[in-house]
Amino acid sequence: MGEGPAVRPSAAITPVQQMLASGSGAVLTSLFVTPLDVVKIRLQAQQAPLYKGTDIKLFIIYFTCYDQLRDFLRYSMGYQGDHIPLIAGGLARLGAVSVISPLELVRTKMQSRKLPYSELMVCIHSAVAQDGWLSLWRGWGPTVLRDVPFSALYWFNYELVKAQLCEWYRAPQTSFTISFTAGAVSGAIAAILTLPFDVVKTRKQIQLGEMEALGVVSVKKPSSTWNMMRNIWIDMGYRGLFAGFLPRVIKVAPACAVMISTYEFGKTFFQERNLNQARCGL
């Protein structure tokens, strides 16, 4: 804890403006990473066919929550230090994962079974009727184990790399190139370290889709994340745990770079707009 709460920047933007800034990046990122995401799922699930669809991500909620949490810890609570992005990133992702987990499950089902949109609601109603509403959150545990550490590592490294690049180039503020580079580097590091959890999450959701396609009702308790990792290690060694390594890195690093640089560009635009409006109002 510092001696007192820090002062917020004079050209701060509103949460609505943050959502608008992240929204443009979310659209570009989703369109960019869809083919790579399909390839990654095929490699991890071994039998999942290609699917023409969109990558469902709630970047808007996630990025806005991160900025709000980070600013709250820094400016309202007065906490300082490199651990702030680590905490804010992990908490923001935990909330986002809980919201998007059913959407991720539906997306993976559609990719694994070539399910058209016309049959989507039928599939959801069938799953709820058979296993209850909690079945829509199947794979939540592995997703949390993958995404929360990923986000914590990503934001921690991003803020560090961004600060170092700004100091190196003596830039008074973050440029598009700096944020793009920092996003790619931090995204690649986080993607590599959390890849085994991504493999387990994808396999669990694919298994559910295969069981439903065959009309099989499982009475066995689903394997835990750690048991699945152990079985993968026994069957295929470390290669199994890091299946889809190249597609994931190729997907995540540019996606993080595009998303964060677009987001930072949008925030800068709104900050300058708010500052000009404040000056005109004086």
PDB file of C-alpha atoms in Angstrom:
ATOM      1  CA  MET A   1       0.000   0.000   0.000  1.00  0.00           C
ATOM      2  CA  GLY A   2       1.295   3.425  -0.880  1.00  0.00           C
ATOM      3  CA  GLU A   3       1.026   6.596   1.177  1.00  0.00           C
ATOM      4  CA  GLY A   4      -2.164   7.564  -0.605  1.00  0.00           C
ATOM      5  CA  PRO A   5      -4.262   6.820  -3.618  1.00  0.00           C
ATOM      6  CA  ALA A   6      -2.684   7.834  -6.902  1.00  0.00           C
ATOM      7  CA  VAL A   7      -4.415  10.396  -9.088  1.00  0.00           C
ATOM      8  CA  ARG A   8      -6.263   9.200 -12.169  1.00  0.00           C
ATOM      9  CA  PRO A   9      -5.101  10.532 -15.549  1.00  0.00           C
ATOM     10  CA  SER A  10      -6.892  13.761 -16.513  1.00  0.00           C
ATOM     11  CA  ALA A  11      -7.905  12.344 -19.910  1.00  0.00           C
ATOM     12  CA  ALA A  12      -9.440   9.127 -18.567  1.00  0.00           C
ATOM     13  CA  ILE A  13     -12.010   7.408 -20.744  1.00  0.00           C
ATOM     14  CA  THR A  14     -15.357   5.996 -19.712  1.00  0.00           C
ATOM     15  CA  PRO A  15     -16.196   2.268 -19.535  1.00  0.00           C
ATOM     16  CA  VAL A  16     -18.476   2.692 -22.564  1.00  0.00           C
ATOM     17  CA  GLN A  17     -15.573   4.151 -24.548  1.00  0.00           C
ATOM     18  CA  GLN A  18     -13.371   1.276 -23.380  1.00  0.00           C
ATOM     19  CA  MET A  19     -15.960  -1.192 -24.662  1.00  0.00           C
ATOM     20  CA  LEU A  20     -16.118   0.601 -28.011  1.00  0.00           C
ATOM     21  CA  ALA A  21     -12.326   0.546 -28.267  1.00  0.00           C
ATOM     22  CA  SER A  22     -12.155  -3.165 -27.483  1.00  0.00           C
ATOM     23  CA  GLY A  23     -15.089  -3.986 -29.750  1.00  0.00           C
ATOM     24  CA  SER A  24     -13.273  -3.066 -32.964  1.00  0.00           C
ATOM     25  CA  GLY A  25     -10.291  -5.154 -31.919  1.00  0.00           C
ATOM     26  CA  ALA A  26     -12.543  -8.071 -31.017  1.00  0.00           C
ATOM     27  CA  VAL A  27     -14.098  -8.130 -34.482  1.00  0.00           C
ATOM     28  CA  LEU A  28     -10.749  -7.999 -36.270  1.00  0.00           C
ATOM     29  CA  THR A  29      -9.222 -10.615 -33.986  1.00  0.00           C
ATOM     30  CA  SER A  30     -12.147 -13.026 -34.277  1.00  0.00           C
ATOM     31  CA  LEU A  31     -12.081 -12.887 -38.084  1.00  0.00           C
ATOM     32  CA  PHE A  32      -8.308 -13.309 -38.133  1.00  0.00           C
ATOM     33  CA  VAL A  33      -7.928 -16.268 -35.768  1.00  0.00           C
ATOM     34  CA  THR A  34     -10.884 -18.471 -36.812  1.00  0.00           C
ATOM     35  CA  PRO A  35      -9.016 -20.624 -39.400  1.00  0.00           C
ATOM     36  CA  LEU A  36      -6.026 -21.087 -37.066  1.00  0.00           C
ATOM     37  CA  ASP A  37      -8.312 -21.984 -34.176  1.00  0.00           C
ATOM     38  CA  VAL A  38      -9.974 -24.693 -36.274  1.00  0.00           C
ATOM     39  CA  VAL A  39      -6.580 -26.197 -37.180  1.00  0.00           C
ATOM     40  CA  LYS A  40      -5.519 -26.166 -33.527  1.00  0.00           C
ATOM     41  CA  ILE A  41      -8.673 -27.993 -32.447  1.00  0.00           C
ATOM     42  CA  ARG A  42      -8.182 -30.630 -35.156  1.00  0.00           C
ATOM     43  CA  LEU A  43      -4.662 -31.336 -33.938  1.00  0.00           C
ATOM     44  CA  GLN A  44      -5.696 -31.509 -30.286  1.00  0.00           C
ATOM     45  CA  ALA A  45      -8.848 -33.585 -30.770  1.00  0.00           C
ATOM     46  CA  GLN A  46      -7.401 -35.679 -33.619  1.00  0.00           C
ATOM     47  CA  GLN A  47     -10.827 -36.299 -35.165  1.00  0.00           C
ATOM     48  CA  ALA A  48     -12.512 -32.905 -35.202  1.00  0.00           C
ATOM     49  CA  PRO A  49     -13.461 -31.868 -38.755  1.00  0.00           C
ATOM     50  CA  LEU A  50     -13.228 -28.357 -40.116  1.00  0.00           C
ATOM     51  CA  TYR A  51     -16.032 -25.946 -39.408  1.00  0.00           C
ATOM     52  CA  LYS A  52     -16.776 -22.614 -40.997  1.00  0.00           C
ATOM     53  CA  GLY A  53     -17.721 -20.340 -38.123  1.00  0.00           C
ATOM     54  CA  THR A  54     -16.673 -17.504 -35.884  1.00  0.00           C
ATOM     55  CA  ASP A  55     -14.528 -17.491 -32.775  1.00  0.00           C
ATOM     56  CA  ILE A  56     -16.824 -16.393 -29.938  1.00  0.00           C
ATOM     57  CA  LYS A  57     -14.982 -14.170 -27.485  1.00  0.00           C
ATOM     58  CA  LEU A  58     -16.228 -11.516 -25.118  1.00  0.00           C
ATOM     59  CA  PHE A  59     -13.144  -9.311 -25.428  1.00  0.00           C
ATOM     60  CA  ILE A  60     -15.281  -6.294 -24.661  1.00  0.00           C
ATOM     61  CA  ILE A  61     -16.138  -7.446 -21.133  1.00  0.00           C
ATOM     62  CA  TYR A  62     -12.671  -8.855 -20.509  1.00  0.00           C
ATOM     63  CA  PHE A  63     -10.613  -5.825 -21.525  1.00  0.00           C
ATOM     64  CA  THR A  64     -12.969  -3.353 -19.899  1.00  0.00           C
ATOM     65  CA  CYS A  65     -12.948  -5.311 -16.636  1.00  0.00           C
ATOM     66  CA  TYR A  66      -9.148  -5.462 -16.694  1.00  0.00           C
ATOM     67  CA  ASP A  67      -8.757  -1.717 -17.094  1.00  0.00           C
ATOM     68  CA  GLN A  68     -11.388  -1.011 -14.449  1.00  0.00           C
ATOM     69  CA  LEU A  69      -9.825  -3.435 -11.952  1.00  0.00           C
ATOM     70  CA  ARG A  70      -6.296  -2.184 -12.616  1.00  0.00           C
ATOM     71  CA  ASP A  71      -7.309   1.455 -12.211  1.00  0.00           C
ATOM     72  CA  PHE A  72      -9.325   0.630  -9.092  1.00  0.00           C
ATOM     73  CA  LEU A  73      -6.334  -1.061  -7.457  1.00  0.00           C
ATOM     74  CA  ARG A  74      -3.932   1.697  -8.473  1.00  0.00           C
ATOM     75  CA  TYR A  75      -5.943   4.876  -8.115  1.00  0.00           C
ATOM     76  CA  SER A  76      -8.702   4.036  -5.638  1.00  0.00           C
ATOM     77  CA  MET A  77      -6.901   1.573  -3.361  1.00  0.00           C
ATOM     78  CA  GLY A  78      -3.461   3.104  -3.831  1.00  0.00           C
ATOM     79  CA  TYR A  79      -1.675  -0.183  -4.561  1.00  0.00           C
ATOM     80  CA  GLN A  80       1.449   0.030  -6.705  1.00  0.00           C
ATOM     81  CA  GLY A  81       3.819  -2.517  -8.193  1.00  0.00           C
ATOM     82  CA  ASP A  82       4.252  -4.928 -11.074  1.00  0.00           C
ATOM     83  CA  HIS A  83       1.845  -7.407  -9.474  1.00  0.00           C
ATOM     84  CA  ILE A  84      -1.195  -5.196 -10.149  1.00  0.00           C
ATOM     85  CA  PRO A  85      -1.595  -6.306 -13.827  1.00  0.00           C
ATOM     86  CA  LEU A  86      -1.129  -9.909 -12.662  1.00  0.00           C
ATOM     87  CA  ILE A  87      -4.035  -9.676 -10.203  1.00  0.00           C
ATOM     88  CA  ALA A  88      -6.311  -7.566 -12.411  1.00  0.00           C
ATOM     89  CA  GLY A  89      -5.712  -9.772 -15.441  1.00  0.00           C
ATOM     90  CA  GLY A  90      -6.466 -12.989 -13.541  1.00  0.00           C
ATOM     91  CA  LEU A  91      -9.647 -11.663 -11.917  1.00  0.00           C
ATOM     92  CA  ALA A  92     -10.947 -10.132 -15.149  1.00  0.00           C
ATOM     93  CA  ARG A  93     -10.442 -13.393 -17.004  1.00  0.00           C
ATOM     94  CA  LEU A  94     -12.090 -15.439 -14.250  1.00  0.00           C
ATOM     95  CA  GLY A  95     -15.257 -13.401 -14.620  1.00  0.00           C
ATOM     96  CA  ALA A  96     -15.153 -13.492 -18.418  1.00  0.00           C
ATOM     97  CA  VAL A  97     -14.575 -17.257 -18.508  1.00  0.00           C
ATOM     98  CA  SER A  98     -17.610 -17.869 -16.317  1.00  0.00           C
ATOM     99  CA  VAL A  99     -19.735 -15.871 -18.751  1.00  0.00           C
ATOM    100  CA  ILE A 100     -18.379 -17.251 -22.026  1.00  0.00           C
ATOM    101  CA  SER A 101     -17.899 -20.903 -20.990  1.00  0.00           C
ATOM    102  CA  PRO A 102     -21.284 -22.024 -22.441  1.00  0.00           C
ATOM    103  CA  LEU A 103     -20.532 -20.142 -25.664  1.00  0.00           C
ATOM    104  CA  GLU A 104     -17.125 -21.792 -25.914  1.00  0.00           C
ATOM    105  CA  LEU A 105     -18.735 -25.207 -25.428  1.00  0.00           C
ATOM    106  CA  VAL A 106     -21.244 -24.504 -28.190  1.00  0.00           C
ATOM    107  CA  ARG A 107     -18.490 -23.218 -30.492  1.00  0.00           C
ATOM    108  CA  THR A 108     -16.394 -26.350 -30.008  1.00  0.00           C
ATOM    109  CA  LYS A 109     -19.423 -28.589 -30.605  1.00  0.00           C
ATOM    110  CA  MET A 110     -20.182 -26.778 -33.834  1.00  0.00           C
ATOM    111  CA  GLN A 111     -16.583 -27.144 -35.000  1.00  0.00           C
ATOM    112  CA  SER A 112     -16.411 -30.842 -34.128  1.00  0.00           C
ATOM    113  CA  ARG A 113     -19.764 -31.871 -35.650  1.00  0.00           C
ATOM    114  CA  LYS A 114     -20.267 -29.411 -38.523  1.00  0.00           C
ATOM    115  CA  LEU A 115     -23.406 -28.298 -36.722  1.00  0.00           C
ATOM    116  CA  PRO A 116     -25.351 -25.627 -38.649  1.00  0.00           C
ATOM    117  CA  TYR A 117     -26.817 -22.627 -36.874  1.00  0.00           C
ATOM    118  CA  SER A 118     -30.329 -23.938 -37.539  1.00  0.00           C
ATOM    119  CA  GLU A 119     -29.691 -26.897 -35.217  1.00  0.00           C
ATOM    120  CA  LEU A 120     -27.888 -24.926 -32.536  1.00  0.00           C
ATOM    121  CA  MET A 121     -30.862 -24.323 -30.214  1.00  0.00           C
ATOM    122  CA  VAL A 122     -31.969 -27.949 -30.588  1.00  0.00           C
ATOM    123  CA  CYS A 123     -28.526 -29.086 -29.454  1.00  0.00           C
ATOM    124  CA  ILE A 124     -28.566 -26.728 -26.452  1.00  0.00           C
ATOM    125  CA  HIS A 125     -32.076 -27.789 -25.375  1.00  0.00           C
ATOM    126  CA  SER A 126     -31.080 -31.444 -25.706  1.00  0.00           C
ATOM    127  CA  ALA A 127     -28.004 -30.986 -23.534  1.00  0.00           C
ATOM    128  CA  VAL A 128     -29.936 -29.100 -20.847  1.00  0.00           C
ATOM    129  CA  ALA A 129     -32.757 -31.661 -20.814  1.00  0.00           C
ATOM    130  CA  GLN A 130     -30.317 -34.552 -20.483  1.00  0.00           C
ATOM    131  CA  ASP A 131     -27.697 -33.225 -18.048  1.00  0.00           C
ATOM    132  CA  GLY A 132     -29.130 -29.976 -16.671  1.00  0.00           C
ATOM    133  CA  TRP A 133     -27.984 -26.396 -17.022  1.00  0.00           C
ATOM    134  CA  LEU A 134     -24.592 -27.098 -15.456  1.00  0.00           C
ATOM    135  CA  SER A 135     -23.720 -29.227 -18.482  1.00  0.00           C
ATOM    136  CA  LEU A 136     -23.288 -25.986 -20.439  1.00  0.00           C
ATOM    137  CA  TRP A 137     -20.313 -25.206 -18.192  1.00  0.00           C
ATOM    138  CA  ARG A 138     -18.571 -28.508 -18.888  1.00  0.00           C
ATOM    139  CA  GLY A 139     -14.914 -27.751 -19.438  1.00  0.00           C
ATOM    140  CA  TRP A 140     -15.095 -24.688 -17.157  1.00  0.00           C
ATOM    141  CA  GLY A 141     -12.386 -26.051 -14.853  1.00  0.00           C
ATOM    142  CA  PRO A 142      -9.765 -26.679 -17.560  1.00  0.00           C
ATOM    143  CA  THR A 143     -10.697 -23.364 -19.167  1.00  0.00           C
ATOM    144  CA  VAL A 144     -10.107 -21.522 -15.888  1.00  0.00           C
ATOM    145  CA  LEU A 145      -6.808 -23.344 -15.405  1.00  0.00           C
ATOM    146  CA  ARG A 146      -5.781 -22.245 -18.893  1.00  0.00           C
ATOM    147  CA  ASP A 147      -7.250 -18.748 -19.274  1.00  0.00           C
ATOM    148  CA  VAL A 148      -6.744 -17.263 -15.811  1.00  0.00           C
ATOM    149  CA  PRO A 149      -2.983 -18.007 -15.691  1.00  0.00           C
ATOM    150  CA  PHE A 150      -2.772 -17.012 -19.358  1.00  0.00           C
ATOM    151  CA  SER A 151      -4.313 -13.612 -18.682  1.00  0.00           C
ATOM    152  CA  ALA A 152      -2.298 -13.032 -15.531  1.00  0.00           C
ATOM    153  CA  LEU A 153       0.943 -13.851 -17.367  1.00  0.00           C
ATOM    154  CA  TYR A 154      -0.133 -11.933 -20.448  1.00  0.00           C
ATOM    155  CA  TRP A 155      -0.892  -8.635 -18.705  1.00  0.00           C
ATOM    156  CA  PHE A 156       2.117  -8.935 -16.399  1.00  0.00           C
ATOM    157  CA  ASN A 157       4.484  -9.389 -19.348  1.00  0.00           C
ATOM    158  CA  TYR A 158       2.636  -6.908 -21.543  1.00  0.00           C
ATOM    159  CA  GLU A 159       2.950  -4.043 -19.073  1.00  0.00           C
ATOM    160  CA  LEU A 160       6.635  -4.847 -18.486  1.00  0.00           C
ATOM    161  CA  VAL A 161       7.534  -5.186 -22.176  1.00  0.00           C
ATOM    162  CA  LYS A 162       5.535  -2.082 -23.053  1.00  0.00           C
ATOM    163  CA  ALA A 163       7.312  -0.017 -20.380  1.00  0.00           C
ATOM    164  CA  GLN A 164      10.718  -1.284 -21.487  1.00  0.00           C
ATOM    165  CA  LEU A 165      10.005  -0.521 -25.150  1.00  0.00           C
ATOM    166  CA  CYS A 166       8.768   2.975 -24.306  1.00  0.00           C
ATOM    167  CA  GLU A 167      11.952   3.574 -22.316  1.00  0.00           C
ATOM    168  CA  TRP A 168      14.126   2.081 -25.044  1.00  0.00           C
ATOM    169  CA  TYR A 169      12.617   4.223 -27.795  1.00  0.00           C
ATOM    170  CA  ARG A 170      12.148   7.185 -25.432  1.00  0.00           C
ATOM    171  CA  ALA A 171       8.496   7.368 -26.380  1.00  0.00           C
ATOM    172  CA  PRO A 172       6.350   9.655 -24.183  1.00  0.00           C
ATOM    173  CA  GLN A 173       3.329   7.362 -24.736  1.00  0.00           C
ATOM    174  CA  THR A 174       2.578   3.941 -26.158  1.00  0.00           C
ATOM    175  CA  SER A 175       2.587   3.830 -29.947  1.00  0.00           C
ATOM    176  CA  PHE A 176       0.791   1.320 -32.169  1.00  0.00           C
ATOM    177  CA  THR A 177       4.102  -0.442 -32.941  1.00  0.00           C
ATOM    178  CA  ILE A 178       5.066  -0.712 -29.280  1.00  0.00           C
ATOM    179  CA  SER A 179       1.715  -2.115 -28.185  1.00  0.00           C
ATOM    180  CA  PHE A 180       1.672  -4.519 -31.175  1.00  0.00           C
ATOM    181  CA  THR A 181       5.142  -5.861 -30.342  1.00  0.00           C
ATOM    182  CA  ALA A 182       4.480  -6.111 -26.609  1.00  0.00           C
ATOM    183  CA  GLY A 183       1.185  -7.882 -27.267  1.00  0.00           C
ATOM    184  CA  ALA A 184       2.770 -10.448 -29.590  1.00  0.00           C
ATOM    185  CA  VAL A 185       5.647 -11.237 -27.213  1.00  0.00           C
ATOM    186  CA  SER A 186       3.518 -11.525 -24.083  1.00  0.00           C
ATOM    187  CA  GLY A 187       0.847 -13.518 -25.933  1.00  0.00           C
ATOM    188  CA  ALA A 188       3.370 -16.050 -27.228  1.00  0.00           C
ATOM    189  CA  ILE A 189       4.880 -16.587 -23.768  1.00  0.00           C
ATOM    190  CA  ALA A 190       1.503 -17.076 -22.104  1.00  0.00           C
ATOM    191  CA  ALA A 191       0.280 -19.375 -24.895  1.00  0.00           C
ATOM    192  CA  ILE A 192       3.259 -21.726 -24.573  1.00  0.00           C
ATOM    193  CA  LEU A 193       3.064 -21.981 -20.785  1.00  0.00           C
ATOM    194  CA  THR A 194      -0.675 -22.745 -20.716  1.00  0.00           C
ATOM    195  CA  LEU A 195      -0.922 -25.009 -23.779  1.00  0.00           C
ATOM    196  CA  PRO A 196      -1.417 -28.318 -21.847  1.00  0.00           C
ATOM    197  CA  PHE A 197      -4.562 -26.910 -20.227  1.00  0.00           C
ATOM    198  CA  ASP A 198      -5.850 -25.872 -23.660  1.00  0.00           C
ATOM    199  CA  VAL A 199      -5.366 -29.444 -24.910  1.00  0.00           C
ATOM    200  CA  VAL A 200      -7.341 -30.892 -21.979  1.00  0.00           C
ATOM    201  CA  LYS A 201     -10.156 -28.345 -22.336  1.00  0.00           C
ATOM    202  CA  THR A 202     -10.561 -29.046 -26.037  1.00  0.00           C
ATOM    203  CA  ARG A 203     -10.512 -32.829 -25.556  1.00  0.00           C
ATOM    204  CA  LYS A 204     -13.161 -32.707 -22.839  1.00  0.00           C
ATOM    205  CA  GLN A 205     -15.513 -30.657 -24.980  1.00  0.00           C
ATOM    206  CA  ILE A 206     -14.863 -32.776 -28.072  1.00  0.00           C
ATOM    207  CA  GLN A 207     -15.600 -35.968 -26.096  1.00  0.00           C
ATOM    208  CA  LEU A 208     -18.955 -34.503 -25.103  1.00  0.00           C
ATOM    209  CA  GLY A 209     -19.781 -33.786 -28.738  1.00  0.00           C
ATOM    210  CA  GLU A 210     -18.791 -37.305 -29.833  1.00  0.00           C
ATOM    211  CA  MET A 211     -20.913 -38.899 -27.091  1.00  0.00           C
ATOM    212  CA  GLU A 212     -23.952 -36.867 -28.128  1.00  0.00           C
ATOM    213  CA  ALA A 213     -23.382 -37.688 -31.802  1.00  0.00           C
ATOM    214  CA  LEU A 214     -23.357 -41.426 -30.988  1.00  0.00           C
ATOM    215  CA  GLY A 215     -26.283 -41.152 -28.578  1.00  0.00           C
ATOM    216  CA  VAL A 216     -24.190 -42.439 -25.690  1.00  0.00           C
ATOM    217  CA  VAL A 217     -25.149 -41.514 -22.131  1.00  0.00           C
ATOM    218  CA  SER A 218     -22.178 -41.603 -19.778  1.00  0.00           C
ATOM    219  CA  VAL A 219     -22.704 -42.639 -16.180  1.00  0.00           C
ATOM    220  CA  LYS A 220     -19.030 -42.352 -15.333  1.00  0.00           C
ATOM    221  CA  LYS A 221     -17.676 -39.311 -13.584  1.00  0.00           C
ATOM    222  CA  PRO A 222     -15.638 -37.211 -16.034  1.00  0.00           C
ATOM    223  CA  SER A 223     -11.881 -37.485 -15.649  1.00  0.00           C
ATOM    224  CA  SER A 224     -10.209 -34.646 -13.802  1.00  0.00           C
ATOM    225  CA  THR A 225      -7.843 -32.286 -15.571  1.00  0.00           C
ATOM    226  CA  TRP A 226      -4.810 -33.801 -13.912  1.00  0.00           C
ATOM    227  CA  ASN A 227      -5.883 -37.378 -14.732  1.00  0.00           C
ATOM    228  CA  MET A 228      -6.374 -36.439 -18.357  1.00  0.00           C
ATOM    229  CA  MET A 229      -2.939 -34.826 -18.438  1.00  0.00           C
ATOM    230  CA  ARG A 230      -1.410 -37.944 -16.925  1.00  0.00           C
ATOM    231  CA  ASN A 231      -3.153 -40.187 -19.466  1.00  0.00           C
ATOM    232  CA  ILE A 232      -2.040 -37.990 -22.353  1.00  0.00           C
ATOM    233  CA  TRP A 233       1.514 -38.054 -21.012  1.00  0.00           C
ATOM    234  CA  ILE A 234       1.444 -41.862 -20.746  1.00  0.00           C
ATOM    235  CA  ASP A 235       0.008 -42.324 -24.236  1.00  0.00           C
ATOM    236  CA  MET A 236       1.934 -39.699 -26.192  1.00  0.00           C
ATOM    237  CA  GLY A 237       4.436 -38.064 -23.871  1.00  0.00           C
ATOM    238  CA  TYR A 238       5.067 -34.338 -23.850  1.00  0.00           C
ATOM    239  CA  ARG A 239       4.105 -34.135 -27.532  1.00  0.00           C
ATOM    240  CA  GLY A 240       0.511 -34.946 -26.583  1.00  0.00           C
ATOM    241  CA  LEU A 241       0.369 -32.201 -23.972  1.00  0.00           C
ATOM    242  CA  PHE A 242       1.723 -29.704 -26.470  1.00  0.00           C
ATOM    243  CA  ALA A 243      -0.361 -30.836 -29.440  1.00  0.00           C
ATOM    244  CA  GLY A 244      -1.265 -27.897 -31.628  1.00  0.00           C
ATOM    245  CA  PHE A 245       1.748 -25.954 -30.353  1.00  0.00           C
ATOM    246  CA  LEU A 246       2.563 -24.152 -33.594  1.00  0.00           C
ATOM    247  CA  PRO A 247      -1.045 -23.283 -34.582  1.00  0.00           C
ATOM    248  CA  ARG A 248      -1.743 -21.980 -31.060  1.00  0.00           C
ATOM    249  CA  VAL A 249       1.339 -19.756 -30.987  1.00  0.00           C
ATOM    250  CA  ILE A 250       0.735 -18.592 -34.562  1.00  0.00           C
ATOM    251  CA  LYS A 251      -2.864 -17.855 -33.605  1.00  0.00           C
ATOM    252  CA  VAL A 252      -2.387 -16.300 -30.167  1.00  0.00           C
ATOM    253  CA  ALA A 253       0.658 -14.091 -30.723  1.00  0.00           C
ATOM    254  CA  PRO A 254      -0.735 -12.129 -33.699  1.00  0.00           C
ATOM    255  CA  ALA A 255      -4.246 -12.164 -32.207  1.00  0.00           C
ATOM    256  CA  CYS A 256      -2.979 -10.618 -28.965  1.00  0.00           C
ATOM    257  CA  ALA A 257      -0.945  -8.113 -30.958  1.00  0.00           C
ATOM    258  CA  VAL A 258      -3.909  -7.083 -33.136  1.00  0.00           C
ATOM    259  CA  MET A 259      -6.316  -6.947 -30.207  1.00  0.00           C
ATOM    260  CA  ILE A 260      -4.185  -4.935 -27.789  1.00  0.00           C
ATOM    261  CA  SER A 261      -2.804  -2.512 -30.395  1.00  0.00           C
ATOM    262  CA  THR A 262      -6.304  -1.803 -31.705  1.00  0.00           C
ATOM    263  CA  TYR A 263      -7.560  -1.401 -28.147  1.00  0.00           C
ATOM    264  CA  GLU A 264      -4.729   0.973 -27.201  1.00  0.00           C
ATOM    265  CA  PHE A 265      -5.301   2.958 -30.407  1.00  0.00           C
ATOM    266  CA  GLY A 266      -8.986   3.272 -29.563  1.00  0.00           C
ATOM    267  CA  LYS A 267      -8.249   4.364 -26.006  1.00  0.00           C
ATOM    268  CA  THR A 268      -5.795   6.991 -27.237  1.00  0.00           C
ATOM    269  CA  PHE A 269      -8.408   8.296 -29.657  1.00  0.00           C
ATOM    270  CA  PHE A 270     -11.014   8.685 -26.918  1.00  0.00           C
ATOM    271  CA  GLN A 271      -8.503  10.178 -24.483  1.00  0.00           C
ATOM    272  CA  GLU A 272      -7.551  12.873 -26.983  1.00  0.00           C
ATOM    273  CA  ARG A 273     -11.209  13.450 -27.813  1.00  0.00           C
ATOM    274  CA  ASN A 274     -12.133  13.840 -24.145  1.00  0.00           C
ATOM    275  CA  LEU A 275      -9.195  16.133 -23.535  1.00  0.00           C
ATOM    276  CA  ASN A 276     -10.134  18.365 -26.472  1.00  0.00           C
ATOM    277  CA  GLN A 277     -13.742  18.508 -25.274  1.00  0.00           C
ATOM    278  CA  ALA A 278     -12.542  19.436 -21.771  1.00  0.00           C
ATOM    279  CA  ARG A 279     -10.383  22.235 -23.182  1.00  0.00           C
ATOM    280  CA  CYS A 280     -13.201  23.567 -25.329  1.00  0.00           C
ATOM    281  CA  GLY A 281     -15.476  23.600 -22.299  1.00  0.00           C
ATOM    282  CA  LEU A 282     -13.123  25.816 -20.324  1.00  0.00           C
TER     283      LEU A 282
END
